[in-house]
Structure formats: structure tokens, C-alpha cells
Coordinates of C-alpha atoms in Angstrom, one line a residue:
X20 CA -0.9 37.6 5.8
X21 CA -2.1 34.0 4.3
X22 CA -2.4 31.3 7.1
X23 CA -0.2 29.0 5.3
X24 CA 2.1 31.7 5.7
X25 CA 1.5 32.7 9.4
X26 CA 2.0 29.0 9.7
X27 CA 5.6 28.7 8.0
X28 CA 6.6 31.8 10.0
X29 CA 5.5 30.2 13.2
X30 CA 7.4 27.0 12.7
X31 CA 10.4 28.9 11.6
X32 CA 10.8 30.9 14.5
X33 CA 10.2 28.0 17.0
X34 CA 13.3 26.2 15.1
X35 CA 15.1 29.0 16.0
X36 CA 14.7 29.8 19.7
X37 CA 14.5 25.9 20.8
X38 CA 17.3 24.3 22.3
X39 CA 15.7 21.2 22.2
X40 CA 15.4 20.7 18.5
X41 CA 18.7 20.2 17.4
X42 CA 19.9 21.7 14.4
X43 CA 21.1 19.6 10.6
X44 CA 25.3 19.9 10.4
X45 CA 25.4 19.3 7.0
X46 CA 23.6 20.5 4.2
X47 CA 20.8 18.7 2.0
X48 CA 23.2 19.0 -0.8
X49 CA 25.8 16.9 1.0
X50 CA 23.5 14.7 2.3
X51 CA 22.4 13.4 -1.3
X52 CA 25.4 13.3 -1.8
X53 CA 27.2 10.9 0.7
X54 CA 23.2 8.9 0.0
X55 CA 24.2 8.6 -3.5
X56 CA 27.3 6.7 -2.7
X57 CA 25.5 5.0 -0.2
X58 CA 23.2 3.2 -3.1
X59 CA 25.9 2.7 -5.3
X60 CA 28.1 0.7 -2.8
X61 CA 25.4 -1.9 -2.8
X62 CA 26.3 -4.0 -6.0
X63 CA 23.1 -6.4 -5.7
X64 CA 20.2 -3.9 -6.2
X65 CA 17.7 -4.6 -8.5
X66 CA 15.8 -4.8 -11.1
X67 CA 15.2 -1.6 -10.4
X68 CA 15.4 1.3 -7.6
X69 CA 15.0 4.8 -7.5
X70 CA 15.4 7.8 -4.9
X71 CA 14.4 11.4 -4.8
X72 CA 15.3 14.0 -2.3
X73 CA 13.8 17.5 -2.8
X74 CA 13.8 20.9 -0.7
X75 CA 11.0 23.1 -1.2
X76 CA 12.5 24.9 -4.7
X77 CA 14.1 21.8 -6.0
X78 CA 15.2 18.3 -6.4
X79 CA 18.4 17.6 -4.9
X80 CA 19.0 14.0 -6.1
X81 CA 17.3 11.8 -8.7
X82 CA 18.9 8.5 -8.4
X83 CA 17.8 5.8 -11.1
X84 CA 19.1 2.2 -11.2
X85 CA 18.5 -0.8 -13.0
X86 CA 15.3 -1.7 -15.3
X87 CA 11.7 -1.0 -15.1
X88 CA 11.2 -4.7 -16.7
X89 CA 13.7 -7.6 -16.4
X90 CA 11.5 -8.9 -19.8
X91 CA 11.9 -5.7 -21.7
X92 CA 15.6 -4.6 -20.6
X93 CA 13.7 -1.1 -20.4
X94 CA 15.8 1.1 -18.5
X95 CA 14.3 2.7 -15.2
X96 CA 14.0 6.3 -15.4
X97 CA 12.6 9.3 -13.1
X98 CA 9.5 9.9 -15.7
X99 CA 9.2 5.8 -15.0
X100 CA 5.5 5.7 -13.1
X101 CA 5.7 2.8 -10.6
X102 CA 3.2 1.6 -8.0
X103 CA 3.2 3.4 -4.7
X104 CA 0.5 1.1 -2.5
X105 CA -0.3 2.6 1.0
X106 CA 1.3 5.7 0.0
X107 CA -2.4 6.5 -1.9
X108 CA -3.8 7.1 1.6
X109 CA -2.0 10.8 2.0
X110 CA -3.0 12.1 -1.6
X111 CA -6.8 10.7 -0.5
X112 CA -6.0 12.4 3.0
X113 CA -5.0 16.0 0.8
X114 CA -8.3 15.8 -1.0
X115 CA -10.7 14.8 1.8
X116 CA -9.4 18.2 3.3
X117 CA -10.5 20.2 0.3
X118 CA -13.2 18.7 -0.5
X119 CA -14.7 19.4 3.1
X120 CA -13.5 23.0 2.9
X121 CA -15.4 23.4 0.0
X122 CA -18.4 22.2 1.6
X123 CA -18.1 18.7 -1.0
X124 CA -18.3 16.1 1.4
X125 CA -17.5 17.0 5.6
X126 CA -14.8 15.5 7.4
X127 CA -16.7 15.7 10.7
X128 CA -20.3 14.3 9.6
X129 CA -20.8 11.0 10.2
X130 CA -21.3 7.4 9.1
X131 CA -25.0 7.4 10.1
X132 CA -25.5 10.8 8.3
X133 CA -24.5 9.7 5.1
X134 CA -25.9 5.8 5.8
X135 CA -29.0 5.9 8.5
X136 CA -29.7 2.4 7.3
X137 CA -26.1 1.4 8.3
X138 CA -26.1 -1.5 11.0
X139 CA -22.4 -2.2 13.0
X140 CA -21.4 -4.8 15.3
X141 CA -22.5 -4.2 18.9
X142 CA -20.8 -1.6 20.7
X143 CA -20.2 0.4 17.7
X144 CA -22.5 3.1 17.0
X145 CA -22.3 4.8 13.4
X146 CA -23.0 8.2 14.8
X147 CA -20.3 8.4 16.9
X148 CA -17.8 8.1 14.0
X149 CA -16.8 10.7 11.5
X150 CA -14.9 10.4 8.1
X151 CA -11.9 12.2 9.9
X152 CA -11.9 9.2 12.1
X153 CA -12.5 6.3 8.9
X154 CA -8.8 8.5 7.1
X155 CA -7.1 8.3 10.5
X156 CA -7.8 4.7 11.8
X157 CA -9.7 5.7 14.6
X158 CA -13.3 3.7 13.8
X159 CA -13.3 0.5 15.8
X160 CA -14.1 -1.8 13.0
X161 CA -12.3 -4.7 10.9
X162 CA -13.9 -6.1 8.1
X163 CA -10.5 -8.2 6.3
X164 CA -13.3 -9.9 3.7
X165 CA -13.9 -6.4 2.8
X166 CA -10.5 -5.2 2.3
X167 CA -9.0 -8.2 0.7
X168 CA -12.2 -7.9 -2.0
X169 CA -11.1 -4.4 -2.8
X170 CA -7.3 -5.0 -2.8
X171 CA -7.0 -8.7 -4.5
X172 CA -10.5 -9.4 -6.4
X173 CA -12.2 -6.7 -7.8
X174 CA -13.9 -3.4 -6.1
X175 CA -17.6 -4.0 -5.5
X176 CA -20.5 -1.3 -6.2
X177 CA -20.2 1.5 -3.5
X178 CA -23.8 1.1 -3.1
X179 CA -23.2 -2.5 -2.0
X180 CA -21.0 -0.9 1.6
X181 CA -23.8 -0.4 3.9
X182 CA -25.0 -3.7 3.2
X183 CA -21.0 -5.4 2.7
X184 CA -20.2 -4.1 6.6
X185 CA -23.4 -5.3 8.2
X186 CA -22.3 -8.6 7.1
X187 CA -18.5 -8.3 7.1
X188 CA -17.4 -6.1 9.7
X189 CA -16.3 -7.2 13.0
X190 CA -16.3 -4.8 16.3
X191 CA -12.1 -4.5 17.0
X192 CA -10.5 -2.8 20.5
X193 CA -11.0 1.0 20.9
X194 CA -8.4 3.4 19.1
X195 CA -5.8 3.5 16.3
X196 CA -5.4 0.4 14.3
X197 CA -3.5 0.7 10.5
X198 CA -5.9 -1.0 8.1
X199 CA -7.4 0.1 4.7
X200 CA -11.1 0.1 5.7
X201 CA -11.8 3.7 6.7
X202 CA -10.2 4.9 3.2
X203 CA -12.5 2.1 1.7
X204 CA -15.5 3.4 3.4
X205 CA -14.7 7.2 2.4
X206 CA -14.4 6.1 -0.9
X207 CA -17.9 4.8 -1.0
X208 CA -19.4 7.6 0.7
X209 CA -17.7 9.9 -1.7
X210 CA -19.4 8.3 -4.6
X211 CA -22.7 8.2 -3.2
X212 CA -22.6 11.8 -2.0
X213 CA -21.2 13.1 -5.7
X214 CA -21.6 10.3 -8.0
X215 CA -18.3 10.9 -8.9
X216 CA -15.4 7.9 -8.6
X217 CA -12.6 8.5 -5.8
X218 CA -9.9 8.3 -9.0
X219 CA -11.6 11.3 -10.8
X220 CA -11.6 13.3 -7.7
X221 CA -8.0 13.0 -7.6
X222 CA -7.3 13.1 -11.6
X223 CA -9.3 17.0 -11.1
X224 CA -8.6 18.0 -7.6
X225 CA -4.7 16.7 -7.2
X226 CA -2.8 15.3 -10.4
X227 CA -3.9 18.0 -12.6
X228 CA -3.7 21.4 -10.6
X229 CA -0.4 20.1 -9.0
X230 CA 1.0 19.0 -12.5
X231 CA 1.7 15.6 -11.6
X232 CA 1.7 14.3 -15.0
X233 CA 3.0 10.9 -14.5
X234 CA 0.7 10.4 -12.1
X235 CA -2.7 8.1 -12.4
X236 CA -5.4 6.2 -10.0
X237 CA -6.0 3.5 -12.9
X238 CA -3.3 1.1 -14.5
X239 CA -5.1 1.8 -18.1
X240 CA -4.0 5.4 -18.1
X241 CA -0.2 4.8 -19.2
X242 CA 1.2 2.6 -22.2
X243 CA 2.0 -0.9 -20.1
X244 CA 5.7 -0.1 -21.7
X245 CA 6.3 2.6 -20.0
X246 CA 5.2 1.2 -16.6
X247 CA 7.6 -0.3 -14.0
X248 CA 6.5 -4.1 -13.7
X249 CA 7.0 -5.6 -10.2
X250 CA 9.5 -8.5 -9.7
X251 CA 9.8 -11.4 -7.3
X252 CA 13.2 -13.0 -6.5
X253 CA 13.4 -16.9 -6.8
X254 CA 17.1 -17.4 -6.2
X255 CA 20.1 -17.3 -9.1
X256 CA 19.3 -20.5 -10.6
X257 CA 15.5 -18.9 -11.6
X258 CA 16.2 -15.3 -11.5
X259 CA 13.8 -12.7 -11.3
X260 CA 9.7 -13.5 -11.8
X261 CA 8.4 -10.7 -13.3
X262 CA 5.0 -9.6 -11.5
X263 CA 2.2 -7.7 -13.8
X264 CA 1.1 -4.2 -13.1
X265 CA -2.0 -3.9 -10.9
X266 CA -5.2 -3.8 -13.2
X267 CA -7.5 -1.0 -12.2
X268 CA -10.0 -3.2 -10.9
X269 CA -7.9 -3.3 -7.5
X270 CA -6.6 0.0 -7.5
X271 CA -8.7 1.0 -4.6
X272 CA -8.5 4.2 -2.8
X273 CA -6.1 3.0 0.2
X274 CA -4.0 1.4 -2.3
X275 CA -4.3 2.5 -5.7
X276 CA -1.9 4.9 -7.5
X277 CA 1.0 5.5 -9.9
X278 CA 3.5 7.7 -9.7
X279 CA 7.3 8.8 -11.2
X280 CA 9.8 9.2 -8.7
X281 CA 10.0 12.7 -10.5
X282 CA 6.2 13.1 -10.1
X283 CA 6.7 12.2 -6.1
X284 CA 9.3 14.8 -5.6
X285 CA 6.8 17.4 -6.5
X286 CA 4.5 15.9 -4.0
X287 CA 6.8 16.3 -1.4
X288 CA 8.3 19.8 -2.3
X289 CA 4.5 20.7 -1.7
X290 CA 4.1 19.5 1.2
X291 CA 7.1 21.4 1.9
X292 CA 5.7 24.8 1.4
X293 CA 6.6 25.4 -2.2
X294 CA 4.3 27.7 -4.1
X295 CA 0.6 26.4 -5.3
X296 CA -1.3 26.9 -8.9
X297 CA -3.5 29.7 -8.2
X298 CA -6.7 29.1 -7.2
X299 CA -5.6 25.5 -4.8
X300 CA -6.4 25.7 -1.6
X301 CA -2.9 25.6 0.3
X302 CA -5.0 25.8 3.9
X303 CA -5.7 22.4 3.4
X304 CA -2.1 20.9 3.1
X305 CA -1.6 22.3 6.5
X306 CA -5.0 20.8 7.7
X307 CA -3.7 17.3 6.4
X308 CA -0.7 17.5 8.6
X309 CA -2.5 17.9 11.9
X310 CA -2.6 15.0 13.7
X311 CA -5.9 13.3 13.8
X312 CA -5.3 10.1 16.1
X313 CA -2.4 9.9 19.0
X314 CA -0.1 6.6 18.8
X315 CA 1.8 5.5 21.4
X316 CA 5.4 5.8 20.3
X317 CA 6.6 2.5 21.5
X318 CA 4.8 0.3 19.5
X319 CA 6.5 -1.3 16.6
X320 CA 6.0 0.0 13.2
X321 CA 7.6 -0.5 10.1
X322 CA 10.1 2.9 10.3
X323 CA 11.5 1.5 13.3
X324 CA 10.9 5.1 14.9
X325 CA 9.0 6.6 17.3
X326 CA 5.6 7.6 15.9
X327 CA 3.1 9.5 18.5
X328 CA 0.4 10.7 15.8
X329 CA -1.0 9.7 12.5
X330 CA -2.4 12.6 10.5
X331 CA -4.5 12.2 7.2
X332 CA -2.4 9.5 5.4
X333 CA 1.0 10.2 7.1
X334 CA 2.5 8.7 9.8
X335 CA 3.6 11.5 12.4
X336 CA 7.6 10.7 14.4
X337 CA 10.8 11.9 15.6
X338 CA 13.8 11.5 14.2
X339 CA 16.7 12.6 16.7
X340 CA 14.4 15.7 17.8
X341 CA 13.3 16.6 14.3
X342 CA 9.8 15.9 13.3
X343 CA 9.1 13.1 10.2
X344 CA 6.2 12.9 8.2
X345 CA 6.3 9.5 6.8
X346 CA 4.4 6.3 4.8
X347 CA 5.0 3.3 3.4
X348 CA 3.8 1.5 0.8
X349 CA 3.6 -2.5 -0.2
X350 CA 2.5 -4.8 -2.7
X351 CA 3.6 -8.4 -4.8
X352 CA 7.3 -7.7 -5.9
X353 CA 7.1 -3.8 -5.0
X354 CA 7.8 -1.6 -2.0
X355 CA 8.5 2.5 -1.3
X356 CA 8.4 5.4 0.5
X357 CA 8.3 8.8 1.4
X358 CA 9.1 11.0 4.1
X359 CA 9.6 14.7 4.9
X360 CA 10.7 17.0 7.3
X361 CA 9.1 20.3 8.1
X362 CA 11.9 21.6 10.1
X363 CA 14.9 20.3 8.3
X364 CA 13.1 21.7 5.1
X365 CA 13.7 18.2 2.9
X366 CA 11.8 15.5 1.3
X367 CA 13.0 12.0 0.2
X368 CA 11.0 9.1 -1.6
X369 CA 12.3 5.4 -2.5
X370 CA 11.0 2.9 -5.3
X371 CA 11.5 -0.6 -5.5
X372 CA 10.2 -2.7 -8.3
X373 CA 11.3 -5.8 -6.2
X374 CA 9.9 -7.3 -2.9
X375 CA 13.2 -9.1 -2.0
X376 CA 13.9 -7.4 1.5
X377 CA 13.4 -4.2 -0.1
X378 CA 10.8 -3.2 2.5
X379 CA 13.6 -3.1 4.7
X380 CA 16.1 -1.2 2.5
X381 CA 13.5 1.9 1.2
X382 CA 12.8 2.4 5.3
X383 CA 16.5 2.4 6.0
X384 CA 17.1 4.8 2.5
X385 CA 15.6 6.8 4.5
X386 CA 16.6 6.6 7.5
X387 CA 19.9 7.0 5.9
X388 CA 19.8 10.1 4.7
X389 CA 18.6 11.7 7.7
X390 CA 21.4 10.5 9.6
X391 CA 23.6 11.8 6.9
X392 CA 21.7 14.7 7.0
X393 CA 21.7 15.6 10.8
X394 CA 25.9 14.7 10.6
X395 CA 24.8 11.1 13.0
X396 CA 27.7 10.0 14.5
X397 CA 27.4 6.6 13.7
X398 CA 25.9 7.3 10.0
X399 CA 29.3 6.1 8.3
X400 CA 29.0 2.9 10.3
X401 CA 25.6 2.6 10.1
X402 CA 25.9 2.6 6.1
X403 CA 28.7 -0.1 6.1
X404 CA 26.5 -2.0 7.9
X405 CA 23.3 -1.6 6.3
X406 CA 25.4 -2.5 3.3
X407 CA 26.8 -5.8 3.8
X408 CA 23.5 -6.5 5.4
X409 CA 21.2 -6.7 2.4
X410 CA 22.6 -9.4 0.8
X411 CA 22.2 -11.6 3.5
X412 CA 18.7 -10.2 4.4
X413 CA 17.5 -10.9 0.6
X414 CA 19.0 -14.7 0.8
X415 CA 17.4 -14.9 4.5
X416 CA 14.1 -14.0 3.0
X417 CA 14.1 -16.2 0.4
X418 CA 14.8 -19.0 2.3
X419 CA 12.3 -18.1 5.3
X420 CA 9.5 -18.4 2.5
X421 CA 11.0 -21.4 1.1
X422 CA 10.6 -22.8 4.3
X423 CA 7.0 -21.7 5.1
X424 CA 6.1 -23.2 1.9
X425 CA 7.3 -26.8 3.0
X426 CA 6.1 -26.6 6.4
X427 CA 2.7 -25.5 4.8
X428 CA 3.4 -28.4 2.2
X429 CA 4.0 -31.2 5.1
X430 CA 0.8 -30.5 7.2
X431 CA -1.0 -33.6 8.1
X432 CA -4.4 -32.3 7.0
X433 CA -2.8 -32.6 3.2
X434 CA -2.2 -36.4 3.9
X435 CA 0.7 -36.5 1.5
X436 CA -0.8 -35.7 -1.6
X437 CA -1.7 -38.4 -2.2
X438 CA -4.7 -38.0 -4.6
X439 CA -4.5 -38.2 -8.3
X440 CA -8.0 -37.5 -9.5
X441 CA -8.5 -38.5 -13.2
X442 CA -10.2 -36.5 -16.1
X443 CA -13.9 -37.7 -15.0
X444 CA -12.7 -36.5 -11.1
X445 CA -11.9 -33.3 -11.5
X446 CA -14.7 -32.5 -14.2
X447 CA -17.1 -32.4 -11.4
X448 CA -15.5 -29.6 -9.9
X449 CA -15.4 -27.4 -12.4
X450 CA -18.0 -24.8 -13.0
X451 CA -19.5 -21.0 -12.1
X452 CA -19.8 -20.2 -8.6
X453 CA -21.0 -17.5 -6.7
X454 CA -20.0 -16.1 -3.2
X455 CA -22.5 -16.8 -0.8
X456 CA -21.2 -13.1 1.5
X457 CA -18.8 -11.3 -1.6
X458 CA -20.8 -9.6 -4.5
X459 CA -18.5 -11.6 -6.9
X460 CA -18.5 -14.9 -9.2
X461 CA -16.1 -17.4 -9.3
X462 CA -14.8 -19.5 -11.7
X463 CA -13.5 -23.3 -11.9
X464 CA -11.7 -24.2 -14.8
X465 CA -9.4 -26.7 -16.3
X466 CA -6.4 -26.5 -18.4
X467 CA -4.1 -29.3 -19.1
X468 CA -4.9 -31.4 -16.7
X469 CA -5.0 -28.8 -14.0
X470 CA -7.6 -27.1 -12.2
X471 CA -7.1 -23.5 -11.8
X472 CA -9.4 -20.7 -9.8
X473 CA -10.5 -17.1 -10.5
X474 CA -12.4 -14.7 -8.5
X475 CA -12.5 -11.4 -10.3
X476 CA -8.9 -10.7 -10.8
X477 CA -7.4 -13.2 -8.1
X478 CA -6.0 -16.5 -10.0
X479 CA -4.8 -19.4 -7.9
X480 CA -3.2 -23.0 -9.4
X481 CA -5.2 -26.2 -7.4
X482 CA -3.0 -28.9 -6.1
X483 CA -5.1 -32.1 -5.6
X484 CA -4.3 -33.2 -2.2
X485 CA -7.0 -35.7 -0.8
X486 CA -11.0 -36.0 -2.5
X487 CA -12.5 -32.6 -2.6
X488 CA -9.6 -30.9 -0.9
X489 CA -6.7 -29.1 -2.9
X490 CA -4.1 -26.5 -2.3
X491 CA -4.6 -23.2 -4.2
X492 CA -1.2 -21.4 -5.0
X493 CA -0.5 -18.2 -6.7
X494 CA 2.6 -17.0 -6.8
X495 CA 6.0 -19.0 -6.9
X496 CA 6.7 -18.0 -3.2
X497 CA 3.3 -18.5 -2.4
X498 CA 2.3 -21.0 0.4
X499 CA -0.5 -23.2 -0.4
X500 CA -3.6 -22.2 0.9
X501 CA -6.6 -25.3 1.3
X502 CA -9.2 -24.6 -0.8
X503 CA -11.9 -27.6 -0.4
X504 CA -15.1 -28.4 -2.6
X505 CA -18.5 -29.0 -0.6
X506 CA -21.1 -31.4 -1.8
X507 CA -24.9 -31.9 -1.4
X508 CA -26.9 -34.6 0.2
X509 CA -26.8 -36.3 -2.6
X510 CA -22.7 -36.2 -2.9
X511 CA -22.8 -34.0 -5.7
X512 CA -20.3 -31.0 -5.5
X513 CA -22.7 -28.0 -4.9
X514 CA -19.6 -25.2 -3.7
X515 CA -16.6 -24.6 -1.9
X516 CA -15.1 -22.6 0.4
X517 CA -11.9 -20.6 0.4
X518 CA -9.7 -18.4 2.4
X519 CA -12.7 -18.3 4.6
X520 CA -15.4 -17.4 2.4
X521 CA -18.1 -20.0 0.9
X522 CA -19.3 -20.1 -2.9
X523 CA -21.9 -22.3 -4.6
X524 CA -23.7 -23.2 -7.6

């Protein structure tokens, strides 16, 4: 008898004969059911949203709403791919468990095997750590210069890492700590061990075998048209701010895919137990759901559950005695996720193409159809209330960032904003700069009258506040951010530095 199968049986017959576990009082059918009516009694959702519920043979519910693009009017469909963030991390957790058990790359070698001229922050010894430890949080490192270049600016050369975390990375407190690094690192060790990018690995391994054909690691795969574009609400009187699809220069491997809500119902009937394409290696679905780092379940997290393990890309909790495999994801104007129950024998992922609260409302999607599901007493209640609660939570957030903008904006070191530097002024600042840490270039510009920044892919709008010192902006909702110009010994403006990195001439 397969393993996989020993494996079901086993967790069948423990559902059984526990009377601790308790068993679901309705069935998944009804549960989509009374979720469906949940969504649709919420008249301000929007631009778009989408929810799937699956069991292992099917989908149970595929609830579309809204548009993919408030620009286009394009409706929002199940085949519409849409970006899925941190969820990346459990397809990347799935294929580091078959590459090792094909003998591609090991989970338990370690950092020093792969990189013996790897040099860490005191304390932190690069033979002690494995790759299972980089996918489940476990290596005491932080490196944020590193993670925000792969995420916002532009991924650098995997050859680069070794040399990126001897200067970047910081020694952190011992045990689990959600960041993107160790996927980052795997990454790079991936490519150097195969020569092969992270994305292709996936494309051949995952996407194709599995059938996931609106699925993709790069941006450039799909027509832009058919793609749900990500949306920021800035109140009625400006409406929606539509957001551009990630470019696949920052689709990095903790944060970096596309997928349909119809294409992420399959995912989840698999990890159900629903049948493989001969040939894939089902052992190592079940060796991605073993627990690879314990968490203690009273810390806050963004399910507002109790978590006790993270396992390979999914976070590991309890949910009224039933276990929850479950992940998140977040970006600009987008927010989803998935969850799935091996003993209640059901799936569920929610899409967002909006950021307005909806981080809160895909967690409690969820949470809302297990309580449906398991016949909560309070789940009729609890819908009525989560209900008249999201309007007020979206006009809450907007306000809250309104306000952190003009508390950012009234900080003495701006001095009032004052300074109106003409033409000749802010010529001096303009030019090609280069990081003096970051493997990257950046660019000064002006345009109209106004200075404006790049750094690979990262675009910021400078606000002259006082001589050499403006505020960088981005987005709409964005606070300012001081961005100030350095000058020689002879006052000539020779660099700058910027969200705590430095680049000159």
C-alpha cells in the first residue's frame, strides 16, 4: 500500500475513534452555501473579490464579484490570474520537497556546504543551518536591505548572496521569525546548484504536471488584459487608484506568483489527497505538511488563531479542534488566502484585488466558512457582524493612513516646506547613482519641474522640503519618506542616502 495512502488511512481512522476532535454538522455543500450569502450581503465589495471552496473531487463554490480592472470594466472571472504574494512560499515549500527526494538539491545540507566562503554575523554559524531551516524560518538572520531589494527593486544576481549577507545580514533572537529571507536564500542556492531559475523549476516541476494553467512565476507570461490589476482606495470623491501588476523583476521566490482562483482550487484539492499525474511524487505533499519549526500558539498572527507549527510554506493551527493549514498573502492594493483542512476534508482560497481592509476580510472569509462549516454557534452572529463591520473598517483605514501622512507631513525635521529650489537648484541633483551596499543604479531625474527617483523598478515623487533634503512619496497613501542629498568637501552634491541605504556618483 502507497505511503500517501497508509497516511490518509491513518488520519481517517484517528478522526474516527477521537472524542476530542469534534466532528463538522453541516456539510461542505451547505457551508458554501450559507458563505455565498455571506459575500453577497456585503454591498461595498470591490473592485473585485473571488472565493473558492473545494473537497478533494471537486469545487464546491466559485464565487466571482466585481472587475479585474476598474480602467478596463473587465469583468472578474475564476480563469482571472491575480497575484497571490506570500502564498508563493507553499508551492516553493512543495518543490524543495521533491527536488531533495530526487537527490536535486537536499533539504538537510547546509548553508556552508553549498557556500564555504559564506561569512554570518557572530553567533551564527552557517553549518549549523539547513535549507529546511531557511523554508521554515528557523535561521537566526535578518537581512531587510536584502529582502526589500528583491521585493521592491529588482532581484540581484544569485551569485551576488554570499557576498549580499556578509554585508547585509544581521544576527536576530534564536527560533521562528516570519520573514522572506530563507526562501530568498534557497532561491540562490537553487540556481547555483542547477543553473536553473527558481520560476522554471516551478513552471516544470508544479504548474505543468499539476495542470495549473493559469498559473505563472513571471508577470510577462499572461496578456496584461487578462490580469487582475491591484487597486487602492482614496475615498468617494477619488475613487479607486488602480495599481499595476508586479513586473517580473520583483517576483521573487517568497513572493512571486499568479494564480486563478480556479487554478488555486486545484492546489488545494491536492493537498487534499486528490489523485496525482502519474509519475509526481505524491510522498512529498505529505513531507511538506510536517511541521518543520514549533510556534507558540499565543502569539499574534494574522489568522487570529492559534498556530503551534509552521510547515514548508503553511502556517500549521486549530480551529475549534480541527487542524488548519493556512497562508496569507499581501501586496500594494491586493490581499488573499488559502486554507485547508485535512480532517474536515475541504479547501477554501480568497482574492482581493483591493488593499482597503481586505486583509482583514479574506482572513475572516475564511474563518467564516469554517464556522459555517463546523455548525458554530455564534456563526449567524458572527456574519452580521463581520458584515456591518467592513464598511467602517475600510473608512477607519483610510483615515488612519490619511493621518499618518500628516503627522509624517508636520515633523519638525521638514521645517515646513519651506524650500522652493529653482531650475539651476535642483539641476545639481540630478544624475546616475550607484548604491554604495545594493548591486543596483539609481537614477535622478526631472520632469516638469519635479524631481522624481528610480532604483530598478521602485519610483518615488521628491518633495523639496529644506536644501538637500526632500520627501520621496510613492503611492497616494504613501507617507513621505526623507530622502536627503550628500555633498563633498567642496559642497558639490556627490550622493544621497535613502531608506537607509547610501548612493553616489
Amino acid at each position: 500500500m502507497p505511503l500517501r495512502l497508509i497516511h490518509r488511512c491513518l488520519l481517517l481512522v484517528l478522526a474516527l475513534v477521537s472524542f476530542v476532535v469534534p466532528a463538522a454538522a453541516a456539510t461542505p455543500e451547505q457551508a458554501a452555501r450559507q458563505l455565498q450569502a455571506f459575500l453577497d450581503g456585503i454591498p461595498t465589495l470591490g473592485p473585485g473579490y473571488a472565493v473558492v471552496v473545494v473537497d478533494r473531487e471537486r469545487q464546491l463554490l466559485g464565487y466571482v464579484r466585481g472587475t479585474r480592472n476598474v480602467a478596463s470594466g473587465a469583468p472578474l472571472t475564476m480563469g482571472t490570474p491575480m497575484y497571490i504574494a506570500s502564498q508563493t512560499k507553499s508551492y516553493m515549500g512543495l518543490l524543495a520537497q521533491l527536488l531533495d527526494q530526487r537527490g536535486v538539491l537536499r533539504l538537510d545540507s547546509t548553508l556552508a556546504e553549498h557556500w564555504p566562503q559564506l561569512r554570518l554575523p557572530a553567533g551564527v554559524d552557517p553549518a549549523e543551518w539547513t535549507l529546511a531551516d531557511l523554508l521554515n524560518h528557523r535561521v537566526p538572520l535578518s537581512a531587510d536591505a536584502l529582502t526589500t531589494l528583491e521585493a521592491y527593486i529588482g532581484a540581484p544576481d544569485p551569485a551576488l548572496y554570499p557576498q549580499l549577507l556578509s554585508m547585509l545580514a544581521s544576527a536576530r533572537p534564536a527560533g521562528f521569525d516570519y520573514d522572506n529571507l530563507g526562501y530568498n536564500i534557497y532561491a540562490a542556492i537553487l540556481y547555483q546548484r542547477t543553473g536553473k531559475r527558481w520560476q522554471d523549476w516551478l513552471q516544470e516541476e508544479l504548474f505543468v504536471p499539476l495542470q495549473l494553467h493559469e498559473t505563472a512565476a513571471r508577470t510577462s507570461a499572461f496578456d496584461s488584459a487578462q490580469l487582475a490589476f491591484n487597486h487602492q482606495w482614496l475615498g468617494q470623491e477619488r475613487g479607486w487608484q488602480v495599481v499595476l501588476p508586479k513586473p517580473d523583476a520583483i517576483m521573487h521566490s517568497a513572493g512571486g506568483m499568479m494564480t486563478s482562483p480556479r487554478d488555486l482550487g486545484r492546489w488545494l484539492r491536492v493537498q487534499l489527497g486528490a489523485p496525482v499525474p502519474a509519475g509526481f511524487n505524491a510522498q512529498a505533499i505529505d513531507a511538506a505538511h510536517v511541521i518543520g519549526v514549533q510556534v507558540d500558539p499565543k502569539a499574534r498572527n494574522a489568522y487570529e488563531l492559534p498556530c503551534n507549527g509552521y510547515a514548508f510554506g503553511w502556517n500549521v493551527c486549530d480551529f475549534e479542534g480541527h487542524t488548519l493549514y493556512i497562508h496569507g498573502g499581501s501586496y500594494t492594493g491586493a490581499r488573499s488566502m488559502m486554507a485547508f483542512s485535512p480532517d474536515l476534508g475541504v479547501g477554501i482560497g480568497v482574492f482581493s484585488n483591493s488593499d482597503n481592509a481586505t486583509g482583514w476580510l479574506t482572513s475572516r472569509t475564511v474563518v467564516q466558512f469554517f464556522q459555517y462549516l463546523v455548525d458554530h454557534s455564534e456563526a449567524a452572529s458572527w456574519a452580521q457582524t463581520r458584515q456591518q463591520t467592513y464598511p467602517k473598517r475600510v473608512a477607519e483605514q483610510l483615515a488612519g493612513m490619511r493621518a499618518r501622512q500628516e503627522k509624517e507631513r508636520a515633523d519638525p525635521r521638514w521645517q515646513g516646506w519651506n524650500w522652493q529650489p529653482t531650475g539651476e537648484k535642483r539641476a545639481i541633483h540630478v544624475g546616475r547613482f550607484r548604491g554604495e551596499r545594493l548591486p543596483v543604479d539609481a537614477l535622478i531625474s526631472e520632469d516638469d519641474g519635479v524631481l522624481r527617483l528610480r532604483i530598478g523598478v521602485l519610483e518615488r515623487e521628491l518633495q523639496p522640503a529644506v536644501v538637500d533634503l526632500f520627501g520621496a512619496q510613492g503611492g497616494p497613501l504613501d507617507a513621505v519618506e526623507p530622502l536627503r542629498f550628500l555633498r563633498d568637501a567642496q559642497g558639490q552634491v556627490n550622493g544621497f542616502e535613502f531608506d537607509g541605504e547610501r548612493y553616489l556618483r
